[in-house]
mmCIF file of C-alpha atoms in Angstrom:
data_model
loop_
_atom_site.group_PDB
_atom_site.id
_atom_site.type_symbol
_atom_site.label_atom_id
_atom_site.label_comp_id
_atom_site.label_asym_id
_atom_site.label_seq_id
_atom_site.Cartn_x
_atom_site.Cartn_y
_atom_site.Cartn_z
ATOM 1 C CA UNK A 387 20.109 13.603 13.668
ATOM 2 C CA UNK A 388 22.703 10.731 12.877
ATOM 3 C CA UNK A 389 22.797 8.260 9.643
ATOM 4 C CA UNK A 390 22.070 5.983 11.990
ATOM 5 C CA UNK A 391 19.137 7.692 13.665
ATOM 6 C CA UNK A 392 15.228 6.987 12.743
ATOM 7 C CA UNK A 393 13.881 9.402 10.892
ATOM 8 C CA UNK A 394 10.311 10.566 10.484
ATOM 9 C CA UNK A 395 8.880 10.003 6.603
ATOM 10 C CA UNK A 396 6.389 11.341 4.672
ATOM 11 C CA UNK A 397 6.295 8.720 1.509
ATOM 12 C CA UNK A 398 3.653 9.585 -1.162
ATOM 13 C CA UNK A 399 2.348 7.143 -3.326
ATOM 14 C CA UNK A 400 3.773 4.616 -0.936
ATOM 15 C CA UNK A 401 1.095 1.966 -1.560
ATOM 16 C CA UNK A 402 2.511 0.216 -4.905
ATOM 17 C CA UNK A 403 5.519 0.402 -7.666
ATOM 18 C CA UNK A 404 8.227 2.391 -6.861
ATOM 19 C CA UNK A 405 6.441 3.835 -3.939
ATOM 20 C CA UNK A 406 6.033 0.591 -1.928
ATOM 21 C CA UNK A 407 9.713 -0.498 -2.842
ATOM 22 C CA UNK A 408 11.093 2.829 -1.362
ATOM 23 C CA UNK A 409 8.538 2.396 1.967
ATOM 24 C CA UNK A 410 9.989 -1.416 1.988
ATOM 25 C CA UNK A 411 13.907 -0.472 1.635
ATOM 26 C CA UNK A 412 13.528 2.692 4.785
ATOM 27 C CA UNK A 413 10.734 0.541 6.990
ATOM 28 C CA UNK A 414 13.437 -2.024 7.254
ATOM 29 C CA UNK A 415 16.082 -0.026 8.024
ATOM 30 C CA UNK A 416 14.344 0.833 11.054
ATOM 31 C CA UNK A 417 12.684 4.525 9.912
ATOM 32 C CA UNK A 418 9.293 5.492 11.046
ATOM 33 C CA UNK A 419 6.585 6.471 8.049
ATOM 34 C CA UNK A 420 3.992 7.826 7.137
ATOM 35 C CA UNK A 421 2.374 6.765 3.551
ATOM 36 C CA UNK A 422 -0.449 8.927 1.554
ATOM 37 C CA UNK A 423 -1.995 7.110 -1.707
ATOM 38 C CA UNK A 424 -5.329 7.209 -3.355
ATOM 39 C CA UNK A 425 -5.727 3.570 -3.531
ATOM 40 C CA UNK A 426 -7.009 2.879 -0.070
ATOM 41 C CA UNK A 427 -7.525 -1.479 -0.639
ATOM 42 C CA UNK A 428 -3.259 -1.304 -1.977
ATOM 43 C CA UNK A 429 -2.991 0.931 0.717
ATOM 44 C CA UNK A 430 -4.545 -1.096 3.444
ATOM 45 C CA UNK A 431 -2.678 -4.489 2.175
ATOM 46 C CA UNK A 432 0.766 -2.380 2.002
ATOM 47 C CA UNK A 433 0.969 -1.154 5.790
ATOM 48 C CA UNK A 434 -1.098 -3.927 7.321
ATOM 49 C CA UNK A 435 0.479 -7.113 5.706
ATOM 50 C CA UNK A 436 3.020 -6.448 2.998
ATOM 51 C CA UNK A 437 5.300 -4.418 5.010
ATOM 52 C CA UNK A 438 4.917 -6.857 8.307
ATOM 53 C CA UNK A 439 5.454 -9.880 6.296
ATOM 54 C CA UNK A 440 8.922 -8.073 5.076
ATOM 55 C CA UNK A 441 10.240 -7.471 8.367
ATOM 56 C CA UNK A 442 9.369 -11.003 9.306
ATOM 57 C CA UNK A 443 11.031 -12.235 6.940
ATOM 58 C CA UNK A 444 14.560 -9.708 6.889
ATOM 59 C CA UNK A 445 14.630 -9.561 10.461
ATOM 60 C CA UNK A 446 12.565 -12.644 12.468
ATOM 61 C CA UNK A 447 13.901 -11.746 16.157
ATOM 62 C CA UNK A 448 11.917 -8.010 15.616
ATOM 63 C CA UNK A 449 9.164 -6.713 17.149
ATOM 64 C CA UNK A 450 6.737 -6.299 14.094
ATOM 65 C CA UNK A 451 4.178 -5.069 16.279
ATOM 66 C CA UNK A 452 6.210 -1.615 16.874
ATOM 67 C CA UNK A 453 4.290 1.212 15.571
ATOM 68 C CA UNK A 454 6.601 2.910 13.425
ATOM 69 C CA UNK A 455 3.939 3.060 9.747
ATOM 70 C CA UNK A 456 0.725 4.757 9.534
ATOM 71 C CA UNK A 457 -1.740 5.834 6.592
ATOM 72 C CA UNK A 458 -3.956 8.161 4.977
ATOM 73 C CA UNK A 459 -5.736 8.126 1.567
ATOM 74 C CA UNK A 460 -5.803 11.691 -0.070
ATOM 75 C CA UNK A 461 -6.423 12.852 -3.524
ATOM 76 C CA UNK A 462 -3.362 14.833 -4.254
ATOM 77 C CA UNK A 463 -5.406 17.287 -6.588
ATOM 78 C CA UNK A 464 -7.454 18.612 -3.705
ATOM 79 C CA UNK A 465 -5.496 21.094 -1.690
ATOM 80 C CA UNK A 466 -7.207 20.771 1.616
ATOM 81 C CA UNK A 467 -6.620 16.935 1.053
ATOM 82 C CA UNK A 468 -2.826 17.286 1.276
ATOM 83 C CA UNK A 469 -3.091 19.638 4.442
ATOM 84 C CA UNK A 470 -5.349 16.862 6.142
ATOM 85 C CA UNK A 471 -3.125 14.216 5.277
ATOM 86 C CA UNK A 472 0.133 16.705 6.289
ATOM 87 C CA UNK A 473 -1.528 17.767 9.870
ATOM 88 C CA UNK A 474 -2.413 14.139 10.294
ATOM 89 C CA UNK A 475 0.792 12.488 9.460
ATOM 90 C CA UNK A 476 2.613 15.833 12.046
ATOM 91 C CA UNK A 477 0.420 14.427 14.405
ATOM 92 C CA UNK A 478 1.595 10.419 14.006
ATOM 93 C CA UNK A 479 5.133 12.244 13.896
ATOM 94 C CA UNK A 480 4.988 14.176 17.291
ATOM 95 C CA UNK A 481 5.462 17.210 14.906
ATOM 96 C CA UNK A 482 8.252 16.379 13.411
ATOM 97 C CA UNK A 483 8.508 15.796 9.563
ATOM 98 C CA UNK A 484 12.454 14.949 8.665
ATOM 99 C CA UNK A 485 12.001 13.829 5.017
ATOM 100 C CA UNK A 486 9.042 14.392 2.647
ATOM 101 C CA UNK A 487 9.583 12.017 -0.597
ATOM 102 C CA UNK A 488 6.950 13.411 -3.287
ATOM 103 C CA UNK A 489 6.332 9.735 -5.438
ATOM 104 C CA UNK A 490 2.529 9.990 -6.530
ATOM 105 C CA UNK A 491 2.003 10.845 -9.767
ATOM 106 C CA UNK A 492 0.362 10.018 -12.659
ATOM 107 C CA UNK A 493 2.795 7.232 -14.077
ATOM 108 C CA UNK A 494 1.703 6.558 -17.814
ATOM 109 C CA UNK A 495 3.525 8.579 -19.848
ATOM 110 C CA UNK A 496 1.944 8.819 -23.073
ATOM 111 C CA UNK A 497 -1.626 10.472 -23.751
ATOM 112 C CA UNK A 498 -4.893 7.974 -23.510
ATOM 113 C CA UNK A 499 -4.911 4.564 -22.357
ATOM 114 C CA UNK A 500 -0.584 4.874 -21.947
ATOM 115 C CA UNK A 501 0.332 3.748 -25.335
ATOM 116 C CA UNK A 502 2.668 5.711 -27.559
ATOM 117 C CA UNK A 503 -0.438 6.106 -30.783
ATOM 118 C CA UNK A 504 -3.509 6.318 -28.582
ATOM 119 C CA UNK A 505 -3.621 9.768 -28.801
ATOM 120 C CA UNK A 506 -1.693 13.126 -29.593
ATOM 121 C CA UNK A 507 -1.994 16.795 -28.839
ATOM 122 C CA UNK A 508 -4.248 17.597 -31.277
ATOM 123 C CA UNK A 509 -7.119 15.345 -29.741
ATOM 124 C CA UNK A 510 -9.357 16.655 -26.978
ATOM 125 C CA UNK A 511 -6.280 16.588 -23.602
ATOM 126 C CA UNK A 512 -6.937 19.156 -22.080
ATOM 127 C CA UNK A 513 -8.336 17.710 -18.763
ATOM 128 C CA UNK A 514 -5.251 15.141 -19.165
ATOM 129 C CA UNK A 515 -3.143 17.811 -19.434
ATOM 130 C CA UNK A 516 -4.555 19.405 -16.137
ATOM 131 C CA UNK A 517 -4.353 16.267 -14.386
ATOM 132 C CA UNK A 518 -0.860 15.650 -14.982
ATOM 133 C CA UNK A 519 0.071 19.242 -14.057
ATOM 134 C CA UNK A 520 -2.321 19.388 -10.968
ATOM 135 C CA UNK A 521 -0.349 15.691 -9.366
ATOM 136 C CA UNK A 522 3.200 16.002 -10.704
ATOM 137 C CA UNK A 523 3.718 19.319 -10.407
ATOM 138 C CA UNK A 524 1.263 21.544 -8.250
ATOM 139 C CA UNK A 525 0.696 18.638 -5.459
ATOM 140 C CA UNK A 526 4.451 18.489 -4.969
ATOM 141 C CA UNK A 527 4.845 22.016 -4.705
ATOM 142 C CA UNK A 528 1.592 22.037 -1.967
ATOM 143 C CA UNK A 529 3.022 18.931 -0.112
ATOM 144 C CA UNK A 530 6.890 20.575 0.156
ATOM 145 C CA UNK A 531 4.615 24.147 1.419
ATOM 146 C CA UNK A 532 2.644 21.848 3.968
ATOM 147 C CA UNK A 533 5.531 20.280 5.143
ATOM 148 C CA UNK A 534 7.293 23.672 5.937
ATOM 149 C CA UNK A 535 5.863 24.829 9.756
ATOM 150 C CA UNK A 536 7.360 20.666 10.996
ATOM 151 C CA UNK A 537 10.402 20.088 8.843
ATOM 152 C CA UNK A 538 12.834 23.812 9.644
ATOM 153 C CA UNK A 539 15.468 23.116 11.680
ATOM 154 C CA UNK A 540 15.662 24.482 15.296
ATOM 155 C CA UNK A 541 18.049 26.850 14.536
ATOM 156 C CA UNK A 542 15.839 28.834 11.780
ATOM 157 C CA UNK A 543 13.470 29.478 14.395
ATOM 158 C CA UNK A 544 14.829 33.284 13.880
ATOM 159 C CA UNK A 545 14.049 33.635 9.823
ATOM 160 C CA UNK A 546 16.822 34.392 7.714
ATOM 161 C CA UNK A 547 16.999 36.819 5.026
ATOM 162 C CA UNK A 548 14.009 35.785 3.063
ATOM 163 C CA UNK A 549 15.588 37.337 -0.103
ATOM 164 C CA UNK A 550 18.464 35.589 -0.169
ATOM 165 C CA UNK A 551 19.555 31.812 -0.073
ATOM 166 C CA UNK A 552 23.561 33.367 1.638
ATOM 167 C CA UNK A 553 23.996 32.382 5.325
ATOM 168 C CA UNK A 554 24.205 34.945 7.945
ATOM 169 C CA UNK A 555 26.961 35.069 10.206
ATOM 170 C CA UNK A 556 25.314 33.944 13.221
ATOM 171 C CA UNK A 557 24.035 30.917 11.444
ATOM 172 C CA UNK A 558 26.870 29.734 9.498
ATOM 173 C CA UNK A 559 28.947 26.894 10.873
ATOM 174 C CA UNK A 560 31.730 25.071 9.232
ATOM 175 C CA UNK A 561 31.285 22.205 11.955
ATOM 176 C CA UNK A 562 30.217 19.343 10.335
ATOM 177 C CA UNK A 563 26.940 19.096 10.275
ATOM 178 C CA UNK A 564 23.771 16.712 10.506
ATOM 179 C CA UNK A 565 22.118 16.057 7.018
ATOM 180 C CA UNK A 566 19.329 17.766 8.294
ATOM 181 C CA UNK A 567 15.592 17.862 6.570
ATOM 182 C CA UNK A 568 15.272 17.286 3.243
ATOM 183 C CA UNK A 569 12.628 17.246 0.190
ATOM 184 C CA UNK A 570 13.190 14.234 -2.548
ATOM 185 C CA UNK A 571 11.286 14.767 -5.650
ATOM 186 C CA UNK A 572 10.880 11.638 -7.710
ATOM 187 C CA UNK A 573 10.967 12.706 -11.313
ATOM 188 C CA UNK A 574 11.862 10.987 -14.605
ATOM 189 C CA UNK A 575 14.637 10.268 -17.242
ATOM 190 C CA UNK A 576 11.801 10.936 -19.439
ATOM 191 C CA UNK A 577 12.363 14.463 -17.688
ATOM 192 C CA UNK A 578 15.351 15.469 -20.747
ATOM 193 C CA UNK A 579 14.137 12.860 -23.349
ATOM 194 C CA UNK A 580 10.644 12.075 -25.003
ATOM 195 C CA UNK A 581 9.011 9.477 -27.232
ATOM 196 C CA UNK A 582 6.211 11.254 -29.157
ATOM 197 C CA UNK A 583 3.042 11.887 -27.476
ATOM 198 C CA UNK A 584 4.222 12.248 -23.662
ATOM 199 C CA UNK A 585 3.844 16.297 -23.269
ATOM 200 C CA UNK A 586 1.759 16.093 -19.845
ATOM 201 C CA UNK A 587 4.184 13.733 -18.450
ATOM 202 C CA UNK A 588 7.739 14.763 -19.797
ATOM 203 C CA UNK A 589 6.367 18.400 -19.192
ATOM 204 C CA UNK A 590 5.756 17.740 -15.616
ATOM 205 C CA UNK A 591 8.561 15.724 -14.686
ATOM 206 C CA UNK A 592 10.649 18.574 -16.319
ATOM 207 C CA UNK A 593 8.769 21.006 -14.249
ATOM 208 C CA UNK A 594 9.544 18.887 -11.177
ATOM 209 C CA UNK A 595 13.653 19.598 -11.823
ATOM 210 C CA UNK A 596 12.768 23.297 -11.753
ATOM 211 C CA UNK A 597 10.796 23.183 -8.588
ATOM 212 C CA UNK A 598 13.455 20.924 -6.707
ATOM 213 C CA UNK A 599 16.384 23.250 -6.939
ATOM 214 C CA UNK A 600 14.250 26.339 -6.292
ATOM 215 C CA UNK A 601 13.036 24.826 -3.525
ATOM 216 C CA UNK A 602 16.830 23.834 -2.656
ATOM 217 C CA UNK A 603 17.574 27.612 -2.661
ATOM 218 C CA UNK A 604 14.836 28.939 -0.961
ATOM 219 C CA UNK A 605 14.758 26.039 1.678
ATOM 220 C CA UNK A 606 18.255 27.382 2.377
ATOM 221 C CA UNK A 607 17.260 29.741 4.932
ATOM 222 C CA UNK A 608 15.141 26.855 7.169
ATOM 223 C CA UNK A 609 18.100 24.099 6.879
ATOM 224 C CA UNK A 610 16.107 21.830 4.442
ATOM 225 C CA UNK A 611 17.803 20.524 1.435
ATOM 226 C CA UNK A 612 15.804 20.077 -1.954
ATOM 227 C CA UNK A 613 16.764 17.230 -4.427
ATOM 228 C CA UNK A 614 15.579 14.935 -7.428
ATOM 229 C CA UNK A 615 15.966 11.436 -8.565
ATOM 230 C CA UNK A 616 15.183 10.161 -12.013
ATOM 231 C CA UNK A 617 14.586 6.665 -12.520
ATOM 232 C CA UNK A 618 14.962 4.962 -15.935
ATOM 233 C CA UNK A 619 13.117 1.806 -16.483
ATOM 234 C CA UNK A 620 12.036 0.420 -13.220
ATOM 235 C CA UNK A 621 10.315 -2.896 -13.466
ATOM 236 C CA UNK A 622 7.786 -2.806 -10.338
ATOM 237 C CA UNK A 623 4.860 -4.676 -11.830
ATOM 238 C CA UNK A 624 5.404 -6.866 -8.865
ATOM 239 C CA UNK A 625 5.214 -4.294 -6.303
ATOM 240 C CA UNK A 626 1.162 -4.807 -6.035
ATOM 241 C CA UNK A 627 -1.477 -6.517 -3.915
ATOM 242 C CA UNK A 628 -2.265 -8.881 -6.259
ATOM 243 C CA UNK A 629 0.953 -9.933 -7.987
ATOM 244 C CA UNK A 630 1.605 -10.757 -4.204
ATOM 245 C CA UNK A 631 -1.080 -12.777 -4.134
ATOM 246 C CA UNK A 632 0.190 -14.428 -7.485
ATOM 247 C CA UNK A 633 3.306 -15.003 -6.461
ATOM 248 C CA UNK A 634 5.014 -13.118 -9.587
ATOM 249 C CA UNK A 635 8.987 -12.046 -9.243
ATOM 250 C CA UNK A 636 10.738 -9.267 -10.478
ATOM 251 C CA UNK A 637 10.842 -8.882 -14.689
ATOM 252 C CA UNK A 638 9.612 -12.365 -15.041
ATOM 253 C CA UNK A 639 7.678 -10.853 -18.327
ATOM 254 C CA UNK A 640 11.009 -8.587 -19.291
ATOM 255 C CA UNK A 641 12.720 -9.819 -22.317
ATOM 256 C CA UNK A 642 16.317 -10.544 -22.519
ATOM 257 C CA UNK A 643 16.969 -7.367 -25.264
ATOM 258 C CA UNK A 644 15.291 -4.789 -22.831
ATOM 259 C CA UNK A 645 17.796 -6.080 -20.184
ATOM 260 C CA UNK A 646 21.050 -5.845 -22.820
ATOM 261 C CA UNK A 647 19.602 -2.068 -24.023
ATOM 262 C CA UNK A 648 21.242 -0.890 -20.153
ATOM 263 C CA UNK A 649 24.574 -0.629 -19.551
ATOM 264 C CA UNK A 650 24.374 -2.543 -16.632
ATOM 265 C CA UNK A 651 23.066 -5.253 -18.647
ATOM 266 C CA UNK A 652 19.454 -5.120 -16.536
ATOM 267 C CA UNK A 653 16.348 -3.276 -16.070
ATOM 268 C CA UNK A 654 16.167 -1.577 -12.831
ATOM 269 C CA UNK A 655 14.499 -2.528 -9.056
ATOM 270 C CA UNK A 656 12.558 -0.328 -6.614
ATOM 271 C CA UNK A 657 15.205 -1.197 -4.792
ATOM 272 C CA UNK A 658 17.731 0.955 -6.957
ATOM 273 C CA UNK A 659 15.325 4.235 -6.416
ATOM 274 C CA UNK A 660 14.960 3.379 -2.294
ATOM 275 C CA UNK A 661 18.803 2.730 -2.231
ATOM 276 C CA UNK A 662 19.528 6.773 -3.827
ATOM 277 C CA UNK A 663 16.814 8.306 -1.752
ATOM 278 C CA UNK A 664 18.313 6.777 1.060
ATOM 279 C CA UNK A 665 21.673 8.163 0.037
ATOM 280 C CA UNK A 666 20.198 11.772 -0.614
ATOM 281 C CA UNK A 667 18.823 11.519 3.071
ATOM 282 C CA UNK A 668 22.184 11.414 4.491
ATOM 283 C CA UNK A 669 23.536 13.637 2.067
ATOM 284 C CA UNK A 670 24.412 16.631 3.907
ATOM 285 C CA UNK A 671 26.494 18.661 1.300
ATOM 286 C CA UNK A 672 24.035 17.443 -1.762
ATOM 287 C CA UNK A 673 21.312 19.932 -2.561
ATOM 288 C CA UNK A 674 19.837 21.328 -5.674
ATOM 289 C CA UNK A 675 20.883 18.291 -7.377
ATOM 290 C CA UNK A 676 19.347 15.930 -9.712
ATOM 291 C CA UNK A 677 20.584 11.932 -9.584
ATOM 292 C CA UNK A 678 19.886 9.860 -12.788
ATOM 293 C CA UNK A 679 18.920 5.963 -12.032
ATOM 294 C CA UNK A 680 18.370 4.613 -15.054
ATOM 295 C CA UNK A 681 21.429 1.295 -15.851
ATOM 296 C CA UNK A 682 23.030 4.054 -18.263
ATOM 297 C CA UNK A 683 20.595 3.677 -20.719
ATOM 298 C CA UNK A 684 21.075 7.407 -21.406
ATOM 299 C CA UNK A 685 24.559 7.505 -22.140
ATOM 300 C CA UNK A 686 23.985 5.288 -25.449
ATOM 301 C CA UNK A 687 23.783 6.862 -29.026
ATOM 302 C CA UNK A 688 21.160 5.176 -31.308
ATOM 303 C CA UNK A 689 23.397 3.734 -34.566
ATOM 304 C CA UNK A 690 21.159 5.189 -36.959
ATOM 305 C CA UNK A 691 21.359 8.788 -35.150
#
């Protein structure tokens, strides 16, 4: 497997937000995918017209008609969902799976209807709570698991030591080697900071840190590499169906002091969180890591702290 080389992608959530921004960014660059979403009607429009029209338009002497996307809807909280959706996307794959990019997730991040005084902990969250562990957390893990038998590398066919992460002789190289498979776990910059009332979400996308780089040392002995991405605030209220159909840009509803509160002097695009996984794909020597997108927002001290 080259940079260069088209590689086979499992892309969950894939149908809308940052999800559909990430399937836009690696469809164009010529990568074959496979994208899982509950939302079958943004699902459908997504891999039928939305991704078509793209490559029309970045790249008109193409052949759109080359089958390199297919689909499946799956609720992520059902475990024999995921394996369907896995042993069907192996299948569109020829039974090969070289990246798995776990997106879906429960986005709002505060209790209720999503805004910060809706609700707290003390009201009645308990099936929230459950929800946001059971598709940011558990369905991850469960994907990454399903994912195992088509994404080793050929030359783990003989298992290493399973109790240790440390390279045996015969399998340690110091040629330079392909990137090789690899797990990217979208998480959050919400992930190491909280407003109040965002327990199920900043608790999951915590959670999601811990999983990625113990599934970076465990994935060790079958050559796949394990690593995170946190995005800040990523305007993709445009990334839909029907905001296609409204012809509505990027941040057209952001105001000028959410912009000037980044370093960067912007809120963030899809394209920012497509243009890092893309880097962790070809990232050989990068595992166990976790890669902050957020414009530096971050890195500033509140004045009255």
């Amino acid at each position: 497997m080259s940079t260069s080389s088209s590689r086979n992608i499992i892309l969950t959530g894939g149908a809308r937000g940052i999800g559909r921004a990430i399937a836009r960014h690696l469809y164009l660059a010529g990568h074959k995918l496979f994208l899982i979403d509950v939302d079958e009607e943004e699902l459908n429009y997504t891999v039928t017209k939305h991704l078509p029209a793209a490559l029309a338009q970045a790249q008109p002497q193409s052949n759109s008609s080359e089958d390199r996307v297919s689909s499946c809807t799956a609720d992520l909280r059902k475990p024999s969902a995921i394996q369907e959706a896995i042993e069907s996307a192996a299948k569109f794959f020829g039974n090969r799976i070289d990246v798995l990019i776990n997106n879906a997730g429960i986005a709002k991040a505060h209790w209720g209807n999503g805004e910060p005084g809706d609700k707290t902990m003390e009201d009645d969250v308990i099936e929230e709570w459950q929800a946001y562990v059971e598709t940011n957390l558990t369905a991850p893990f469960i994907l990454s698991k399903a994912c195992l038998p088509y994404m080793k590398c050929k030359s783990t066919d003989t298992p290493r030591n399973p109790g240790s992460a440390v390279l045996s002789e015969e399998v340690s190289s110091r040629e330079r080697p392909e990137p090789g498979p690899c797990i990217i776990n979208i998480s959050s910059f919400r992930a190491r900071q909280s407003q109040a009332n965002c327990e199920g979400y900043g608790s999951t996308k915590a959670g999601l840190l811990g999983l990625t780089h113990a599934m970076a040392v465990s994935g060790a002995q079958w050559g796949i590499r394990s690593n995170a991405i946190l995005p800040g605030y990523i305007e993709v209220k445009h990334e839909c169906k029907e905001a296609d159909e409204q012809g509505k840009k990027w941040a057209e509803n952001v105001g000028e002091e959410r912009h000037r509160a980044h370093l960067v002097g912007r809120v963030g695009y899809g394209e920012d969180i497509a243009k890092a996984v893309e880097y962790l794909m070809d990232a050989g020597f990068v595992t166990g890591e976790q890669i902050t997108v957020d414009g530096g927002v971050n890195k500033i001290k509140f004045e009255s702290a």
